[in-house]
């Protein structure tokens, strides 16, 4: 608790700082968009950080799982909307139902792909970073090309349910609806992960494995079984991230995963390897600063993310919440 | 009754280096077998080989008569072998209680009862139960490392240099704790502190350059100045 107060004050100051340059209503809109972007990046980064932290595996195929999740959800959304028109329906229940089914499809496909990837291509290269990079990059290319073959190379329009489109007008402030949904989803995923990691025995073993996986094994726990589960769960989250990103930007395209992966890696580095809380803080930091700067100086937006990473590494080489393994 | 642990002509490599070049030893039931030798003689590597972290490429490791080399570390641990590594292997980011719970191979009533006993045996651990293990002192960390090995029913306990870096007064506590343990289980102990080794040990092996070069009773080695001078330089 002692650590939370200064942190909250710092966060509040950082949030309010851009008010000096941005007028308040635009600031609020940007803040909501930034938090939403942060939450979506968090979905991708949280899986990546655990995979990286627990087994020291550099998984560049994480971005391809993001794209596959997006396309799986897209296919389901298009099919349901085409047959029953759930996205265009004014009923909030049908809208939510469509979103749920699309999320379920994204999770199922990305989770399954994750299990296959871990078993077939990641297992033989444990402990060998160079091979991990090469083989997962190879897998990324194959998975991306398969998307082009199955769905075509061009951008496609993602059907977004009516309820989640457009905006609410609260006292003259425009609040986009979908970002609010994304924020709610991000918060619940974080809460769920926190509970799983800190309140269950499986979580205890995973956290210990992030710190020292050899020691966990000599205590009688089969770390590989846990790792397959973490890898698959992380993949599932990447899939949901992809779908939500597709809805957020109202489109899907085969290369979307690669673009997000860069953000996710930056966030993992800022937050510290293996720390889910670090990923959340890092992702929000990146999402917010990206949006503020993109509004003020559009060309500097990506540069600022990099600058934050460099700054964090200078002050804390292990990342904000890293244990310095 | 077969020996609890038996190593026969074990060879182990780490990367390109041929570290163990023929280690043979036996640990009798309910005895403390001490492994002595200079730094770099291969004592810790022997322990890690038994645990399956570094599988041997030649020779045999048997536990209660059954070959265990080639099994993964978690399967070896589940046979009932506890391991306290050099440098304790404490999880610094977890609390003291979480470290103990993690050590349980299953959270059964028996293990919880054993955890209560560990907490009475080491009152410091009870006091710092909700604290992060990284904040403990060196001696407390060693108590936690040993406490972790005690929460499971154990048929063989491997302890690697428990006295390393500890103040003499803490070493005394440690010896008392280990004496309590040796009544319950078979122990293989790596130790540089000769005084401690000779107080606890029944049998002893001396290692040099990756081989076992002396086997005998601890008392015989302690009494023989020439042998001590030859192998240990003390």
Short mmCIF file of C-alpha atoms in Angstrom, two decimals, chain B residues 34-35 43 75 92-93 138 146 163 165 176 202 211-212:
data_model
loop_
_atom_site.label_atom_id
_atom_site.label_comp_id
_atom_site.label_asym_id
_atom_site.label_seq_id
_atom_site.Cartn_x
_atom_site.Cartn_y
_atom_site.Cartn_z
CA UNK B 34 29.23 -36.06 3.41
CA UNK B 35 30.76 -35.03 0.11
CA UNK B 43 30.35 -31.70 -5.71
CA UNK B 75 9.82 -36.96 -11.65
CA UNK B 92 12.77 -13.78 -3.63
CA UNK B 93 9.57 -12.31 -5.09
CA UNK B 138 21.14 -15.00 4.88
CA UNK B 146 15.69 -26.27 4.63
CA UNK B 163 26.78 -23.06 5.84
CA UNK B 165 28.30 -17.30 3.84
CA UNK B 176 20.94 -28.27 15.36
CA UNK B 202 28.68 -40.72 9.28
CA UNK B 211 36.21 -38.17 -9.44
CA UNK B 212 35.58 -39.74 -6.07
#
